[in-house]
């Protein structure tokens, strides 16, 4: 069992936020939409190196998908976002969510980038 899966299971059991990851991408390898979303996340991951991404095949972790009430794939579970403030120095603050925020509809790279860098987590678009 991978360390990520083990840590997520422990976090669920203890009602805690996972400490080693900020975002968890759940996908199915046979899902065409998941393949497109994966390529979009590759770009966003490169643009936001401050965030720790992890990817898991939902078929291998059905218990985690159920525990986090994942309704469909692709699904991005978000525990942390960042706010980047550009002054003389870059200040980075993390917003931490006890219950993960979810993104099901990835829309576009700019949409994901804005959501993950602190541009608002109020919509649960599908």
CSV table of C-alpha atoms in Angstrom, one decimal:
chain,number,residue,atom,x,y,z
A,1,UNK,CA,0.0,0.0,0.0
A,2,UNK,CA,1.4,3.4,-0.9
A,3,UNK,CA,2.2,6.0,1.7
A,4,UNK,CA,-0.3,8.4,0.3
A,5,UNK,CA,-3.2,5.9,0.5
A,6,UNK,CA,-2.2,4.9,4.0
A,7,UNK,CA,-2.0,8.6,5.1
A,8,UNK,CA,-5.4,9.3,3.6
A,9,UNK,CA,-7.0,6.4,5.3
A,10,UNK,CA,-5.5,7.5,8.6
A,11,UNK,CA,-6.7,11.1,8.1
A,12,UNK,CA,-10.2,9.8,7.4
A,13,UNK,CA,-10.3,7.7,10.5
A,14,UNK,CA,-9.0,10.5,12.7
A,15,UNK,CA,-11.1,13.2,11.0
A,16,UNK,CA,-8.0,15.2,10.0
A,17,UNK,CA,-6.6,17.0,7.0
A,18,UNK,CA,-3.9,15.0,5.3
A,19,UNK,CA,-0.5,16.5,5.9
A,20,UNK,CA,1.6,15.4,3.0
A,21,UNK,CA,-0.6,16.4,0.1
A,22,UNK,CA,-2.7,19.5,-0.8
A,23,UNK,CA,-4.7,18.1,-3.7
A,24,UNK,CA,-5.8,14.6,-4.7
A,25,UNK,CA,-6.8,13.9,-8.3
A,26,UNK,CA,-9.0,10.8,-8.7
A,27,UNK,CA,-9.4,9.4,-12.2
A,28,UNK,CA,-10.2,6.3,-14.1
A,29,UNK,CA,-7.7,5.2,-16.8
A,30,UNK,CA,-10.6,4.4,-19.2
A,31,UNK,CA,-12.2,7.8,-18.9
A,32,UNK,CA,-11.6,10.2,-21.8
A,33,UNK,CA,-12.6,13.2,-19.8
A,34,UNK,CA,-10.1,12.1,-17.1
A,35,UNK,CA,-7.3,12.0,-19.7
A,36,UNK,CA,-8.1,15.6,-20.8
A,37,UNK,CA,-8.3,16.7,-17.1
A,38,UNK,CA,-4.9,15.0,-16.4
A,39,UNK,CA,-3.2,17.0,-19.1
A,40,UNK,CA,-4.7,20.2,-17.7
A,41,UNK,CA,-3.5,19.4,-14.2
A,42,UNK,CA,0.0,18.7,-15.6
A,43,UNK,CA,0.2,22.4,-16.7
A,44,UNK,CA,-1.4,23.7,-13.4
A,45,UNK,CA,1.0,21.5,-11.4
A,46,UNK,CA,3.9,23.1,-13.2
A,47,UNK,CA,2.5,26.6,-12.6
A,48,UNK,CA,1.9,26.1,-8.9
A,49,UNK,CA,4.8,24.1,-7.5
A,50,UNK,CA,3.9,25.2,-4.0
A,51,UNK,CA,1.0,22.8,-4.0
A,52,UNK,CA,1.6,19.1,-3.5
A,53,UNK,CA,-0.4,17.0,-6.0
A,54,UNK,CA,-1.2,13.3,-5.8
A,55,UNK,CA,-3.0,11.2,-8.4
A,56,UNK,CA,-4.8,7.9,-7.7
A,57,UNK,CA,-6.8,5.6,-9.9
A,58,UNK,CA,-10.3,5.5,-8.3
A,59,UNK,CA,-10.6,1.8,-9.2
A,60,UNK,CA,-7.7,1.0,-6.8
A,61,UNK,CA,-9.1,3.1,-3.9
A,62,UNK,CA,-12.9,2.7,-3.9
A,63,UNK,CA,-13.0,3.0,-0.1
A,64,UNK,CA,-11.3,6.5,-0.3
A,65,UNK,CA,-13.7,7.6,-3.0
A,66,UNK,CA,-16.6,6.5,-0.8
A,67,UNK,CA,-15.2,8.1,2.3
A,68,UNK,CA,-14.8,11.4,0.6
A,69,UNK,CA,-18.2,11.1,-1.2
A,70,UNK,CA,-16.8,11.3,-4.7
A,71,UNK,CA,-19.7,11.2,-7.1
A,72,UNK,CA,-17.8,10.9,-10.4
A,73,UNK,CA,-14.5,11.2,-12.0
A,74,UNK,CA,-12.5,13.2,-12.8
A,75,UNK,CA,-12.5,14.6,-9.3
A,76,UNK,CA,-10.0,16.9,-7.7
A,77,UNK,CA,-10.1,16.9,-3.9
A,78,UNK,CA,-8.6,20.1,-2.4
A,79,UNK,CA,-7.5,20.6,1.1
A,80,UNK,CA,-5.3,23.6,0.5
A,81,UNK,CA,-5.2,26.5,-1.8
A,82,UNK,CA,-2.6,29.2,-2.0
A,83,UNK,CA,-2.9,33.0,-2.1
A,84,UNK,CA,0.0,34.6,-3.9
A,85,UNK,CA,0.5,38.3,-3.1
A,86,UNK,CA,3.0,40.1,-5.3
A,87,UNK,CA,4.8,42.8,-3.3
A,88,UNK,CA,8.5,43.4,-2.9
A,89,UNK,CA,8.6,39.9,-1.7
A,90,UNK,CA,6.3,37.0,-2.6
A,91,UNK,CA,4.1,36.1,0.3
A,92,UNK,CA,2.4,32.7,0.2
A,93,UNK,CA,-0.4,31.8,2.6
A,94,UNK,CA,-2.3,28.5,2.6
A,95,UNK,CA,-6.0,28.2,3.1
A,96,UNK,CA,-6.8,24.8,4.7
A,97,UNK,CA,-10.1,23.1,4.5
A,98,UNK,CA,-11.1,20.4,7.0
A,99,UNK,CA,-13.4,18.8,4.5
A,100,UNK,CA,-12.0,18.7,1.0
A,101,UNK,CA,-13.4,21.0,-1.6
A,102,UNK,CA,-14.2,19.2,-4.9
A,103,UNK,CA,-13.9,20.1,-8.5
A,104,UNK,CA,-15.7,17.8,-11.0
A,105,UNK,CA,-15.8,20.2,-14.0
A,106,UNK,CA,-12.3,21.3,-14.9
A,107,UNK,CA,-13.4,23.9,-17.5
A,108,UNK,CA,-9.9,25.2,-18.5
A,109,UNK,CA,-6.4,25.7,-17.3
A,110,UNK,CA,-7.0,29.3,-16.3
A,111,UNK,CA,-10.1,28.2,-14.3
A,112,UNK,CA,-8.1,25.6,-12.4
A,113,UNK,CA,-5.2,27.9,-11.8
A,114,UNK,CA,-7.4,30.6,-10.3
A,115,UNK,CA,-9.3,28.2,-8.1
A,116,UNK,CA,-6.2,26.6,-6.8
A,117,UNK,CA,-4.2,29.8,-6.2
A,118,UNK,CA,-7.0,31.1,-3.9
A,119,UNK,CA,-9.4,32.6,-6.4
A,120,UNK,CA,-12.5,31.2,-4.6
A,121,UNK,CA,-13.8,27.8,-3.6
A,122,UNK,CA,-17.4,28.7,-3.4
A,123,UNK,CA,-18.8,26.8,-6.4
A,124,UNK,CA,-19.0,23.1,-6.6
A,125,UNK,CA,-19.5,23.0,-10.4
A,126,UNK,CA,-19.9,19.7,-12.1
